[in-house]
Structure formats: structure tokens, C-alpha cells
Coordinates of C-alpha atoms in Angstrom, one line a residue:
Chain A
M11 CA 23.8 -10.8 -26.0
S12 CA 20.8 -13.1 -26.1
A13 CA 17.3 -12.2 -25.0
V14 CA 15.6 -13.6 -22.1
P15 CA 14.1 -16.9 -23.1
R16 CA 10.4 -16.8 -23.4
P17 CA 8.1 -19.8 -23.4
A18 CA 7.0 -20.6 -27.0
P19 CA 3.3 -20.0 -27.4
S20 CA 1.7 -23.4 -26.6
C21 CA -1.6 -22.6 -28.2
T22 CA -2.9 -21.8 -31.7
P23 CA -2.9 -18.0 -31.8
D24 CA -6.6 -17.3 -31.3
V25 CA -7.6 -20.1 -29.0
P26 CA -6.8 -19.7 -25.3
P27 CA -4.7 -22.6 -23.8
F28 CA -7.2 -22.7 -20.9
D29 CA -10.9 -22.4 -20.3
L30 CA -11.1 -18.6 -20.6
A31 CA -14.8 -18.4 -19.6
R32 CA -14.2 -20.3 -16.4
I33 CA -11.2 -18.1 -15.6
R34 CA -13.2 -15.0 -16.2
S35 CA -15.9 -16.3 -13.8
D36 CA -13.2 -16.3 -11.1
F37 CA -13.0 -12.5 -11.4
P38 CA -16.3 -11.0 -10.2
I39 CA -15.3 -7.5 -11.1
L40 CA -14.9 -8.4 -14.8
G41 CA -18.7 -8.7 -14.9
I42 CA -19.6 -5.1 -14.1
E43 CA -20.9 -2.6 -16.6
V44 CA -19.4 0.9 -17.1
N45 CA -21.6 3.5 -18.7
G46 CA -24.0 0.8 -19.8
K47 CA -21.2 -1.1 -21.6
P48 CA -19.5 -4.3 -20.6
L49 CA -16.2 -3.4 -18.8
A50 CA -13.0 -4.1 -20.9
Y51 CA -10.4 -3.9 -18.2
L52 CA -7.1 -3.1 -20.0
D53 CA -5.2 -1.4 -17.3
N54 CA -3.6 -4.5 -15.8
A55 CA -0.1 -3.0 -15.8
A56 CA -1.3 -0.5 -13.3
S57 CA -3.1 -3.1 -11.2
A58 CA -4.6 -6.5 -12.0
Q59 CA -8.0 -7.7 -10.6
M60 CA -8.4 -10.2 -7.8
P61 CA -9.9 -13.7 -8.3
T62 CA -12.5 -15.1 -5.9
P63 CA -10.1 -17.7 -4.3
V64 CA -7.8 -14.9 -3.2
I65 CA -10.7 -12.7 -2.0
D66 CA -12.0 -15.8 -0.1
R67 CA -8.6 -16.5 1.4
I68 CA -8.4 -12.9 2.9
V69 CA -11.9 -13.4 4.4
S70 CA -11.1 -16.8 5.8
Y71 CA -7.9 -15.6 7.3
Q72 CA -9.6 -12.6 9.0
R73 CA -12.5 -14.8 10.2
R74 CA -10.6 -17.7 11.6
E75 CA -6.9 -17.3 11.7
H76 CA -5.8 -13.8 12.6
A77 CA -3.5 -12.8 15.4
N78 CA -0.1 -11.2 15.6
I79 CA 2.7 -13.3 14.4
H80 CA 6.0 -14.6 15.9
R81 CA 5.0 -13.6 19.5
A82 CA 2.5 -15.4 21.5
V83 CA 2.1 -19.1 22.2
H84 CA -1.6 -19.2 21.7
Y85 CA -3.4 -21.0 18.9
L86 CA -4.3 -18.1 16.7
S87 CA -0.8 -16.6 16.8
E88 CA 0.6 -19.9 15.7
T89 CA -2.0 -20.3 13.0
A90 CA -1.3 -16.8 11.7
T91 CA 2.5 -17.3 11.8
A92 CA 2.2 -20.6 9.9
A93 CA 0.0 -18.9 7.2
Y94 CA 2.4 -15.9 7.0
E95 CA 5.6 -18.0 6.8
G96 CA 3.9 -20.6 4.5
A97 CA 3.3 -17.8 2.0
R98 CA 7.0 -17.0 2.1
A99 CA 7.8 -20.5 1.0
K100 CA 5.4 -20.0 -1.9
V101 CA 7.2 -16.8 -2.9
Q102 CA 10.4 -18.7 -2.7
G103 CA 9.0 -21.3 -5.1
F104 CA 7.5 -18.6 -7.4
L105 CA 10.9 -17.0 -7.9
N106 CA 12.9 -20.2 -7.5
A107 CA 15.0 -18.7 -4.8
K108 CA 17.5 -21.0 -3.1
E109 CA 16.5 -20.2 0.4
E110 CA 13.3 -19.1 2.1
R111 CA 15.2 -16.5 4.2
E112 CA 16.1 -14.7 0.9
I113 CA 12.5 -13.5 0.6
I114 CA 11.7 -10.3 2.4
Y115 CA 8.1 -9.1 2.5
T116 CA 7.7 -5.4 1.6
S117 CA 4.7 -3.1 0.8
G118 CA 5.6 -3.5 -2.9
T119 CA 8.3 -2.9 -5.5
T120 CA 8.8 0.7 -4.5
E121 CA 9.6 -0.2 -0.9
A122 CA 11.8 -3.1 -2.0
I123 CA 14.0 -0.8 -4.1
N124 CA 14.1 1.8 -1.3
L125 CA 15.1 -1.0 1.1
V126 CA 18.1 -1.9 -1.1
M127 CA 19.0 1.8 -1.5
Y128 CA 19.0 2.3 2.2
G129 CA 20.4 -1.0 3.3
Y130 CA 23.0 -1.5 0.6
G131 CA 23.4 1.8 -1.2
R132 CA 23.9 4.0 1.9
K133 CA 26.3 1.5 3.4
F134 CA 28.5 0.6 0.5
L135 CA 28.3 3.6 -2.0
G136 CA 30.2 6.9 -1.6
D137 CA 31.4 10.0 -3.2
G138 CA 32.1 9.6 -7.0
D139 CA 30.6 6.1 -7.2
E140 CA 28.4 5.4 -10.1
I141 CA 25.0 3.7 -10.4
I142 CA 23.7 2.5 -13.8
V143 CA 20.0 2.6 -14.6
S144 CA 18.2 2.5 -17.9
Q145 CA 16.1 5.0 -19.9
L146 CA 13.2 2.7 -19.5
E147 CA 12.9 2.8 -15.7
H148 CA 9.8 3.6 -13.7
H149 CA 10.3 6.6 -11.4
S150 CA 10.5 4.2 -8.5
N151 CA 13.8 2.8 -9.9
I152 CA 15.2 6.3 -10.5
V153 CA 14.2 8.5 -7.6
P154 CA 15.6 6.3 -4.8
W155 CA 19.0 6.3 -6.6
Q156 CA 18.9 10.0 -7.2
M157 CA 18.2 10.5 -3.4
L158 CA 21.3 8.4 -2.8
C159 CA 23.3 10.5 -5.3
G160 CA 22.2 13.6 -3.5
E161 CA 23.2 12.3 -0.1
K162 CA 26.5 10.5 -1.0
G163 CA 27.7 12.3 -4.1
C164 CA 27.2 9.3 -6.4
R165 CA 26.5 9.7 -10.1
L166 CA 23.6 8.2 -12.1
R167 CA 24.5 6.8 -15.5
V168 CA 21.7 6.0 -18.0
I169 CA 21.6 3.2 -20.6
P170 CA 19.9 4.7 -23.7
C171 CA 17.3 3.0 -25.8
D172 CA 16.6 3.1 -29.5
D173 CA 13.4 4.2 -31.3
R174 CA 11.8 0.8 -30.7
G175 CA 12.4 1.0 -27.0
V176 CA 15.2 -1.5 -27.0
L177 CA 18.2 -0.8 -24.7
D178 CA 21.5 -0.2 -26.4
L179 CA 23.7 -2.9 -24.9
D180 CA 26.9 -1.7 -26.4
A181 CA 26.3 1.6 -24.7
Y182 CA 25.6 -0.3 -21.5
E183 CA 28.9 -2.1 -21.6
K184 CA 30.7 1.3 -22.2
L185 CA 29.1 2.8 -19.1
F186 CA 31.1 0.6 -16.8
N187 CA 34.3 2.0 -15.3
E188 CA 36.2 1.5 -12.1
R189 CA 33.7 3.7 -10.2
T190 CA 30.6 1.6 -11.2
R191 CA 29.1 0.2 -8.0
F192 CA 25.6 -0.8 -8.8
V193 CA 23.2 -1.6 -11.6
A194 CA 19.4 -1.1 -11.2
I195 CA 17.3 -2.2 -14.2
T196 CA 13.8 -3.1 -15.0
H197 CA 13.0 -6.5 -16.4
V198 CA 10.0 -5.2 -18.4
S199 CA 9.3 -1.6 -19.2
N200 CA 5.9 -0.5 -17.7
A201 CA 5.4 2.2 -20.3
L202 CA 6.4 0.3 -23.5
G203 CA 6.4 -3.4 -22.6
T204 CA 10.0 -4.0 -23.7
V205 CA 11.4 -7.2 -22.1
N206 CA 15.0 -6.4 -21.3
P207 CA 17.7 -9.1 -21.7
V208 CA 18.4 -8.9 -18.0
R209 CA 20.2 -12.3 -17.8
A210 CA 23.0 -11.1 -20.1
M211 CA 23.0 -7.6 -18.5
I212 CA 23.5 -9.2 -15.1
A213 CA 26.4 -11.3 -16.4
A214 CA 28.0 -8.2 -17.9
A215 CA 27.8 -6.5 -14.5
H216 CA 29.0 -9.5 -12.6
A217 CA 32.0 -9.8 -14.9
R218 CA 33.0 -6.5 -13.4
G219 CA 32.0 -7.4 -9.8
V220 CA 29.0 -5.1 -9.8
P221 CA 25.7 -6.2 -8.2
V222 CA 22.4 -5.9 -9.9
L223 CA 18.9 -5.2 -8.8
V224 CA 16.0 -6.1 -11.2
D225 CA 12.7 -4.3 -10.9
G226 CA 10.3 -7.2 -11.7
A227 CA 7.0 -5.3 -11.1
Q228 CA 5.9 -5.7 -14.7
A229 CA 7.7 -9.0 -15.4
A230 CA 6.5 -11.2 -12.5
P231 CA 2.9 -11.2 -13.7
H232 CA 3.8 -12.4 -17.2
I233 CA 7.1 -14.3 -17.2
A234 CA 8.2 -17.3 -15.2
V235 CA 11.0 -15.8 -13.2
D236 CA 14.0 -17.8 -12.0
V237 CA 16.3 -15.7 -9.8
Q238 CA 18.9 -18.4 -9.7
E239 CA 19.0 -18.7 -13.5
L240 CA 19.1 -14.9 -13.8
D241 CA 21.7 -14.7 -11.1
C242 CA 20.4 -11.3 -10.0
D243 CA 21.5 -10.0 -6.6
F244 CA 18.0 -8.5 -6.0
Y245 CA 14.6 -9.0 -7.5
C246 CA 11.4 -7.3 -6.5
F247 CA 7.7 -7.4 -7.4
S248 CA 4.3 -6.2 -6.2
A249 CA 1.4 -8.5 -5.3
H250 CA -1.3 -6.3 -6.8
K251 CA 0.0 -6.6 -10.3
L252 CA -0.2 -10.4 -9.9
C253 CA -3.9 -10.3 -9.0
G254 CA -3.1 -10.1 -5.3
P255 CA -3.6 -7.4 -2.7
T256 CA -2.2 -3.8 -2.8
G257 CA 0.3 -2.8 -0.1
M258 CA 2.1 -6.1 -0.5
G259 CA 5.2 -7.3 -2.3
A260 CA 8.5 -8.9 -1.9
L261 CA 12.2 -8.5 -2.3
Y262 CA 14.4 -11.4 -3.2
G263 CA 18.1 -10.8 -2.2
K264 CA 21.0 -13.3 -2.3
A265 CA 21.5 -14.3 1.4
A266 CA 25.2 -13.1 1.3
M267 CA 24.0 -9.6 0.1
L268 CA 21.2 -9.3 2.6
E269 CA 23.5 -10.4 5.4
K270 CA 25.9 -7.6 4.9
M271 CA 23.3 -4.9 4.5
A272 CA 22.2 -2.5 7.2
P273 CA 18.6 -2.8 8.4
F274 CA 16.1 -0.6 6.6
K275 CA 13.6 0.1 9.4
G276 CA 14.2 -0.3 13.1
G277 CA 11.6 -1.7 15.5
G278 CA 10.0 -4.8 16.9
D279 CA 10.5 -8.2 15.3
M280 CA 13.8 -7.3 13.7
I281 CA 16.0 -7.7 16.8
L282 CA 17.6 -10.5 18.8
S283 CA 18.1 -8.4 21.9
V284 CA 17.8 -4.7 22.9
T285 CA 19.5 -2.8 25.7
F286 CA 20.0 1.0 25.7
E287 CA 23.7 0.3 25.0
K288 CA 23.3 -2.1 22.1
T289 CA 20.9 -3.9 19.8
T290 CA 21.6 -7.1 18.1
Y291 CA 19.6 -7.6 14.9
A292 CA 17.6 -10.7 14.1
P293 CA 18.7 -13.1 11.3
L294 CA 17.2 -13.0 7.9
P295 CA 14.4 -12.4 6.9
A296 CA 13.2 -10.8 10.2
K297 CA 16.1 -8.3 10.1
F298 CA 14.2 -6.4 7.4
E299 CA 10.7 -6.9 8.7
A300 CA 10.3 -4.5 11.6
G301 CA 6.9 -3.9 13.1
T302 CA 3.7 -5.9 12.6
P303 CA 3.7 -6.7 8.9
H304 CA 0.8 -6.9 6.4
I305 CA 0.0 -10.5 7.6
A306 CA -3.3 -10.8 5.6
G307 CA -1.5 -9.4 2.6
A308 CA 1.2 -12.1 2.8
V309 CA -1.4 -14.8 3.2
A310 CA -3.3 -13.4 0.2
L311 CA -0.1 -13.2 -1.8
G312 CA 0.4 -16.9 -1.1
A313 CA -3.1 -17.7 -2.3
T314 CA -2.4 -15.5 -5.4
L315 CA 0.7 -17.5 -6.3
D316 CA -1.3 -20.8 -5.8
Y317 CA -3.9 -19.5 -8.2
L318 CA -1.4 -18.4 -10.8
A319 CA 0.3 -21.8 -10.5
R320 CA -3.0 -23.5 -11.2
V321 CA -3.6 -21.4 -14.3
G322 CA 0.1 -21.9 -15.3
M323 CA 2.6 -19.1 -15.9
H324 CA 3.5 -20.6 -19.3
D325 CA -0.1 -20.6 -20.5
I326 CA -0.5 -17.1 -19.1
A327 CA 2.5 -15.9 -21.1
A328 CA 1.2 -17.6 -24.2
W329 CA -2.3 -16.2 -24.1
E330 CA -1.1 -12.7 -23.3
H331 CA 1.3 -13.0 -26.3
S332 CA -1.6 -13.9 -28.5
L333 CA -3.6 -10.9 -27.2
L334 CA -0.7 -8.6 -27.9
E335 CA -0.1 -9.9 -31.4
Y336 CA -3.8 -9.6 -32.2
A337 CA -4.0 -6.1 -30.8
T338 CA -0.9 -5.0 -32.6
R339 CA -2.3 -6.4 -35.9
Q340 CA -5.6 -4.6 -35.4
F341 CA -3.8 -1.3 -34.5
E342 CA -1.8 -1.5 -37.7
T343 CA -5.1 -1.2 -39.6
L344 CA -5.9 2.0 -37.8
E345 CA -4.7 5.1 -39.7
G346 CA -3.3 7.9 -37.5
V347 CA -2.5 5.6 -34.6
R348 CA 1.2 5.2 -33.6
I349 CA 2.3 2.4 -31.4
I350 CA 5.1 3.6 -29.1
G351 CA 7.4 0.8 -28.1
T352 CA 7.9 -1.8 -30.9
A353 CA 10.6 -4.0 -29.4
P354 CA 10.8 -7.5 -30.7
E355 CA 10.5 -8.9 -27.2
K356 CA 7.5 -7.3 -25.5
A357 CA 5.1 -8.1 -22.6
A358 CA 1.4 -7.5 -23.3
V359 CA 1.6 -3.7 -23.2
L360 CA 0.4 -1.5 -26.0
S361 CA 1.4 2.2 -25.6
F362 CA 0.1 4.4 -28.4
E363 CA -1.0 7.9 -29.5
V364 CA -3.9 8.9 -31.7
K365 CA -2.8 11.6 -34.1
G366 CA -4.3 14.9 -33.2
V367 CA -6.0 13.8 -30.0
H368 CA -4.5 14.2 -26.5
P369 CA -4.2 10.9 -24.6
H370 CA -6.5 12.2 -21.8
D371 CA -9.3 12.8 -24.3
V372 CA -8.8 9.3 -25.8
G373 CA -8.9 7.8 -22.2
T374 CA -12.1 9.7 -21.3
I375 CA -13.9 8.6 -24.5
L376 CA -12.7 5.0 -24.2
N377 CA -14.1 5.0 -20.7
E378 CA -17.4 6.0 -22.2
E379 CA -17.2 2.8 -24.2
G380 CA -16.5 0.7 -21.1
V381 CA -12.8 0.4 -21.9
A382 CA -10.4 1.1 -19.0
V383 CA -6.9 2.2 -20.2
R384 CA -4.2 4.2 -18.5
T385 CA -3.3 7.6 -19.9
G386 CA -0.4 9.8 -18.8
H387 CA 3.3 9.5 -18.4
H388 CA 3.0 6.1 -16.6
C389 CA 5.5 7.3 -13.9
A390 CA 8.2 7.1 -16.6
Q391 CA 8.7 10.6 -17.7
P392 CA 12.2 9.9 -19.1
V393 CA 10.6 7.4 -21.5
M394 CA 8.1 10.1 -22.6
Q395 CA 11.0 12.6 -23.1
R396 CA 12.8 10.0 -25.2
F397 CA 9.8 9.5 -27.5
R398 CA 8.9 13.3 -27.4
V399 CA 5.4 12.8 -26.3
P400 CA 3.8 14.4 -23.2
A401 CA 1.9 11.2 -22.4
T402 CA 0.6 8.1 -24.1
V403 CA -2.5 5.9 -23.9
R404 CA -1.6 2.4 -22.6
A405 CA -3.6 -0.7 -23.0
S406 CA -2.2 -3.6 -20.9
F407 CA -3.5 -7.1 -21.1
A408 CA -3.9 -9.9 -18.5
F409 CA -4.6 -13.6 -19.1
Y410 CA -8.3 -13.0 -18.4
N411 CA -8.7 -10.6 -21.3
T412 CA -10.4 -11.6 -24.5
M413 CA -10.0 -10.9 -28.3
A414 CA -13.5 -9.4 -28.0
E415 CA -12.1 -6.8 -25.6
V416 CA -9.3 -6.0 -28.1
D417 CA -12.1 -5.4 -30.6
Q418 CA -13.9 -3.2 -28.1
L419 CA -10.7 -1.1 -27.7
V420 CA -10.3 -0.8 -31.5
A421 CA -13.9 0.3 -32.0
G422 CA -13.5 2.8 -29.2
I423 CA -10.5 4.3 -30.9
R424 CA -12.4 4.6 -34.2
R425 CA -15.1 6.5 -32.3
V426 CA -12.4 8.9 -30.9
Q427 CA -11.2 9.5 -34.4
Q428 CA -14.7 10.2 -35.7
M429 CA -15.4 12.7 -32.9
F430 CA -12.2 14.5 -33.5
A431 CA -12.3 14.3 -37.3
Chain B
M9 CA -21.4 10.6 -17.0
D10 CA -21.7 10.4 -20.7
S11 CA -18.7 12.0 -22.3
K12 CA -20.9 12.9 -25.2
Q13 CA -22.3 15.5 -22.8
L14 CA -18.8 16.9 -22.2
Y15 CA -17.4 16.5 -25.7
Q16 CA -20.2 18.6 -27.2
E17 CA -19.8 20.0 -30.7
V18 CA -19.0 23.5 -29.3
I19 CA -16.0 22.1 -27.4
L20 CA -14.8 19.9 -30.3
D21 CA -15.1 23.0 -32.5
H22 CA -13.0 25.2 -30.2
N23 CA -10.5 22.4 -30.0
R24 CA -10.3 22.2 -33.8
K25 CA -10.2 26.0 -34.3
P26 CA -9.0 27.6 -31.2
R27 CA -9.9 31.4 -31.0
N28 CA -7.3 34.0 -30.0
W29 CA -4.4 31.6 -30.6
G30 CA -0.9 33.0 -30.1
R31 CA 1.0 35.4 -27.9
L32 CA 0.5 39.1 -27.7
E33 CA 3.7 41.1 -28.4
R34 CA 2.7 44.0 -26.3
A35 CA 1.1 42.1 -23.4
S36 CA 0.8 44.0 -20.2
H37 CA 0.2 40.8 -18.3
H38 CA 1.1 37.2 -19.0
A39 CA 1.4 33.8 -17.2
E40 CA 2.3 30.2 -18.0
G41 CA 0.1 27.4 -16.7
L42 CA 1.2 23.8 -16.2
N43 CA -0.6 20.7 -15.1
P44 CA 2.3 18.5 -14.3
L45 CA 0.0 15.5 -13.9
C46 CA -1.0 15.3 -17.5
G47 CA 1.4 17.7 -19.2
D48 CA -1.1 20.4 -20.2
H49 CA 1.0 23.5 -20.7
I50 CA -0.4 26.9 -21.8
W51 CA 0.6 30.5 -22.0
V52 CA -2.0 33.3 -21.6
S53 CA -1.1 36.9 -22.4
L54 CA -3.4 39.9 -22.2
E55 CA -3.5 43.7 -22.6
L56 CA -5.3 45.8 -20.1
D57 CA -6.7 49.1 -21.1
G58 CA -7.3 50.7 -17.7
D59 CA -9.5 48.2 -16.0
R60 CA -10.7 46.5 -19.1
V61 CA -9.3 43.5 -21.0
S62 CA -8.7 44.9 -24.4
N63 CA -7.0 41.9 -25.9
V64 CA -6.1 38.4 -24.8
A65 CA -4.5 35.4 -26.4
F66 CA -3.3 31.9 -25.5
E67 CA -1.3 29.0 -26.9
G68 CA 0.2 25.8 -25.7
Q69 CA -0.1 22.0 -25.8
S70 CA -3.0 20.5 -24.1
C71 CA -6.0 18.1 -24.3
A72 CA -9.2 19.2 -26.0
I73 CA -10.9 20.1 -22.7
C74 CA -8.1 22.5 -21.7
K75 CA -7.8 24.0 -25.2
A76 CA -11.5 24.5 -25.6
S77 CA -11.8 26.0 -22.2
A78 CA -9.0 28.5 -22.9
S79 CA -10.4 29.3 -26.3
M80 CA -13.9 30.0 -25.0
M81 CA -12.4 31.9 -22.1
T82 CA -10.5 34.3 -24.3
A83 CA -13.5 34.8 -26.5
N84 CA -15.7 35.6 -23.4
I85 CA -13.5 38.0 -21.4
K86 CA -12.6 40.6 -24.1
G87 CA -14.0 44.0 -23.1
K88 CA -14.8 42.9 -19.5
S89 CA -13.4 44.5 -16.4
V90 CA -10.9 42.8 -14.2
G91 CA -13.6 42.5 -11.5
E92 CA -16.1 40.9 -13.9
V93 CA -13.5 38.4 -15.1
E94 CA -12.4 37.5 -11.5
Q95 CA -16.1 36.8 -10.8
L96 CA -16.2 34.5 -13.9
I97 CA -13.0 32.7 -12.8
R98 CA -14.6 32.0 -9.4
E99 CA -17.9 30.8 -11.0
F100 CA -16.1 28.6 -13.6
R101 CA -14.1 27.0 -10.9
D102 CA -17.2 26.4 -8.7
M103 CA -19.0 24.9 -11.7
A104 CA -16.2 22.6 -12.6
T105 CA -15.8 21.4 -9.0
G106 CA -19.6 20.9 -8.5
K107 CA -20.1 23.8 -6.0
L108 CA -22.2 25.8 -8.5
D109 CA -25.2 24.3 -10.1
V110 CA -25.5 26.3 -13.3
A111 CA -29.1 25.1 -13.9
R112 CA -30.3 26.3 -10.5
Q113 CA -28.1 29.1 -9.3
S114 CA -27.6 32.5 -10.9
N115 CA -24.3 33.0 -12.7
H116 CA -22.6 34.8 -15.6
L117 CA -21.2 31.8 -17.3
G118 CA -23.5 31.6 -20.3
R119 CA -22.1 29.3 -23.0
L120 CA -19.2 28.4 -20.7
S121 CA -21.7 26.2 -18.9
V122 CA -21.0 23.5 -21.6
F123 CA -18.2 22.5 -19.2
A124 CA -20.5 21.7 -16.4
G125 CA -20.3 18.0 -17.1
V126 CA -16.6 17.9 -16.2
K127 CA -17.6 17.9 -12.5
D128 CA -18.4 14.2 -12.9
L129 CA -14.9 13.4 -14.2
P130 CA -12.7 14.3 -11.3
S131 CA -9.5 13.4 -13.3
R132 CA -10.4 16.0 -15.9
V133 CA -11.5 18.9 -13.7
K134 CA -8.0 20.4 -13.7
C135 CA -7.9 20.3 -17.5
A136 CA -10.8 22.6 -17.7
I137 CA -9.7 24.9 -14.9
L138 CA -6.1 25.4 -15.9
P139 CA -6.7 28.3 -18.3
W140 CA -8.6 30.2 -15.7
H141 CA -5.9 29.6 -13.1
T142 CA -3.4 30.9 -15.5
L143 CA -5.5 34.0 -16.3
H144 CA -5.8 34.7 -12.6
A145 CA -2.0 34.3 -12.2
A146 CA -1.6 36.8 -15.1
F147 CA -3.8 39.4 -13.4
A148 CA -1.9 38.8 -10.1
Q149 CA 1.4 39.5 -12.0
Q150 CA 2.5 35.9 -11.2
E151 CA 4.6 34.5 -14.0
S152 CA 3.3 30.9 -13.6
A153 CA 0.4 28.9 -12.4
S154 CA 0.1 25.3 -11.7
T155 CA -2.7 23.0 -10.7
E156 CA -0.4 21.5 -8.1
G157 CA 1.3 22.6 -4.8
D158 CA 2.1 26.2 -3.9
Q159 CA 1.9 27.4 -7.4
D160 CA -1.9 26.8 -7.4
P161 CA -3.0 30.4 -7.1
F162 CA -6.2 29.4 -5.4
A163 CA -4.4 27.5 -2.8
A164 CA -1.3 29.7 -2.4
S165 CA -1.2 31.9 0.7
T166 CA 1.2 34.2 -1.0
A167 CA 1.4 35.3 -4.6
R168 CA 4.8 36.1 -6.0
G169 CA 4.0 39.0 -8.4
R170 CA 6.2 40.3 -11.1
S171 CA 5.3 42.8 -13.7
A172 CA 5.3 41.7 -17.3

């Protein structure tokens, strides 16, 4: 099976393909100091920072355009509805979905996966049916399926990974049998950074008539996603990992799949007509968007996608790749530091352990140096169990990070090693 | 908060060379402590001679803050009465959560006050407190303590006691 195609780096390795200083000036938070040191924000896989154009868009929406959507005939309601639906078209473009109605707004990736579990899983899966997930999943792509297993008597099957954090595709093929009904896999591992060959994995599932959900929370910020090319049945992402707002995300679903699913939440805006005898559901996408949604969040997501398009997803991927390569080279000069996750295809995530030092101590001391990293199990305990570590330190890069910030991280690790020597 | 204030030499030293490391074969009381959020996992075992702690030991896998806290705890409580130790547990907890200002309010913590700085690092408070929770659970004949949910002995309304 071939790997997901990645854009070839379009820049010489150490020179950004864009005006990095100007991009950094778009992110006011990057200018703060922590403990008297310049902030090096390397926790982007948890949440990325928001640029001024997006912050300004939220403010202008609230100041001049807000009302409830899809209801009234007055000026503001129509303005808000246009902004809200306009953002949906931007998400459609971002994922290259065929139709706008295939984009369902959610509160994030977690809600999107739960929507599919409730709307598809509970309707179409039953006793003895099997769901395939991978060893690399975030808890949010494990727990909903376990809940379904508990309720319906389904069984979870797990694709193993090797010592580099690469999925075993032969084992994947062997997991399929006549009871396999669903595959839920992550595009990029949040804990290790592995880019999974989802296109080939989807083709393998489809050859057996099995639909596939792709968790794109970690991929969407770094890879130009094309859901038609992937041919996935569902794809989901969170806005805040893309430099957008929290509490906002989207589910892409093929129209035919979404049409046959049960609604997730009942309420206003998802109906055509209601009597006490019978309710007729609204067509897509409203069927899945009960209640007043996060209108400002959708508008801000639209502005976020505009911003990323101006920077360019291919340039973003190229510069992040340069940062990862540089950081990996620097780490290889550090004795007693082990990188966890060494797949040949990786997003800009560096999970590691410092020999003899607990990750939480590393994180606290790096914070003292102004370096923000994530420490812990990254909501991926099965990954930690696979690599026999209680937790790791994770540095994750965004396109606004610099080589100097990598140096700051490496210097911080040297200080940790001195303190614990 | 300057972590240099927290990672003082005494803490780094107890992390490198933990005192009273291991498990007591003839423990009268023992408990297991777990912080599921970060994976800190320790075992505390002790022997009571009447009302006095005659011996105490610990082992486990944890961060430096947790290990040093446990090591200094075991060194501190040997020979003390259960009542005195329970008082220390309360004071340590209050210091770590910022309710007790060791510089201004009277207390019995002594050298344990090197952990005062942890109050400024909310994500690390539980690391420092876990050994003390576990000790409290051992006294209460609970088999396990956690920093979370109904196994948190300070939050639990009922303690499930079992003799060692």
C-alpha cells in the first residue's frame, strides 16, 4: 500500500517559504513572555493560537452581524445566516467535499465521532458486529465505539503498530471478516505524529463494503485534505487546532450516508414539521444541527480557513516538515533522549522521554524556560501502553514556529539533564 | 513561579536517593496510591507499634516531586504517633494547596516546607500530595488511594477499610 501523498518541501530546508516574521506578527499571543523568557509555544497539537484576522472577525460579527439564524426575516438574522452558511461553503472547499450539505457543524472532532456513532452505529450495527480501530487512536476515537459495543454487543478489533509507530497493514487486512461493519482510524496520530496511509486503508475497507470514518483532528492543520480523493465516508476536524475557536468543528459525511442515518440530537432547526404524533426531519445539513449553533464559531472557522488559504497549506506543510527535521536532528545529538514515534511519514510532532526524568518534571522545567510542551498520556493511553511508558513529553510545531524555538527547546532539555544529573 | 524554587537541591537529592525505599514484609498497614492523570503510582507500607509509626517504606514509579515528597515523608514520620502524623498530613495538604502559609502560620512541617512552591503550579499539587493521601489511606485501612473521584480519601464520604 502506498502512503498518503505529501507535498514535497518547496523551500530550502532552513528558510521559510513565507515571511515568517510577518506571520508571527499576526499572532499577538506569541509575543508574550513566560517566566521572563520569550514564549516558545510548542503545544500546537493540543490547541493552536489564533491570528488577529480571526480574532477581528469574531469581534466584527458580534458587533455588527449577530442574530439567530434561519428564523427571522429581519436584517441581522439574514446577515448572520449568510455568514454562518458562507463559512460552510469554505469548509466544503477546505475539504474538497462534493456538496455543501455534506458539511455538518459540530463542537469539534469528539462530537463529530459521537454523532456518527449515534446516528450510524446505533442504527446499523448489532450483536456480534465488528468495528476496526487502530492502536494509535485518541481516546475520542475509542470510547464512543466502546460505548456502542457495550450497548449493542459489538466487538472492537485493533490494528497493531510496530516499534516506530507505523500501523501493520497486513494485520489490518486480516482483521476483516464477514462481521466487520465499520472502520474508524486516525489520519495522523496525536501522540506520535505518524501519518497513516488512510487512502489505501479506505480502499481496503471499501473493497469489502465497509464504511470508514477518518479522525482528521491532527491532520487537517498540516495536510491539504481532499475527501473525494481519500473517498472516506466520514472525516472530522476541530477548528481550534487550525488556529480557529474552541467549541467548533465539522463533520464531513457522504450525502448518501448522512441521509440514511438517524439524527443525533433532537430539537429546533432539525425538523420540517412537528406534531405530537409525528416529526419530519429537515434535509441535510440541518437534520444534524439541532438548537441554536455556535454561529460566531462557524463564522470564525470560515475566517480561519481564509487565513490558512492565504498562507497556503502546502507552504505550511513544507515549513513544519523543516521544523520537524531540524528538531529531530537536534534531538539526535542529545544523549539520554529517546524519540517515541519514528515513522517515516510524520506530522510535526516530537514525542520523547528524557532518561531518568519523569515527563512532568521535564514539562515544569521547560515551562521555566518559556517553552510550552504537553506532558502526559495525550489522551492516547493505548499508545503509551504499546511503548511501555507512563507518559511522554510532546513538542508539536505549527507554521509560525521558528528554528530558534527548537533551539530554545533543546537548551531547556539540556538544563533538565543538568538538574537531574 | 521559578521552578528552581521547587526543584531545590534537597528535592533533587531525595529523588536521586529516595530514603526508605521498598516494601515492608511485616507491614501492619499498607496502601497503593495512584494519580491516573499523570501515572504516578506508589505503594506505602508501615508498621505501627501501638500508636507509633515504628517503620515505614515506599516504592513506585513517579515524578521527582512525588518521589521526593514520599521520601521526605517517610523520613519525617518515623517514631511519630498516628495523631501527630495525621496533623502533618493536614498541614502538608494545606501548604500544597495554598491554605497554609508556612512563613506566617505556625506548623510542624519543618524541612517539608521546601514543597511550599508547588502551590503555584496547580498541575503539580497532586504529585506532591499523593504520598500523603496514600499514607492516610493506609492508616484508614483502605487498600488504595487516588487523587481522583471517590477514592480520594479527603473527598470520600465513606472509607472502605480492610485490614492488611
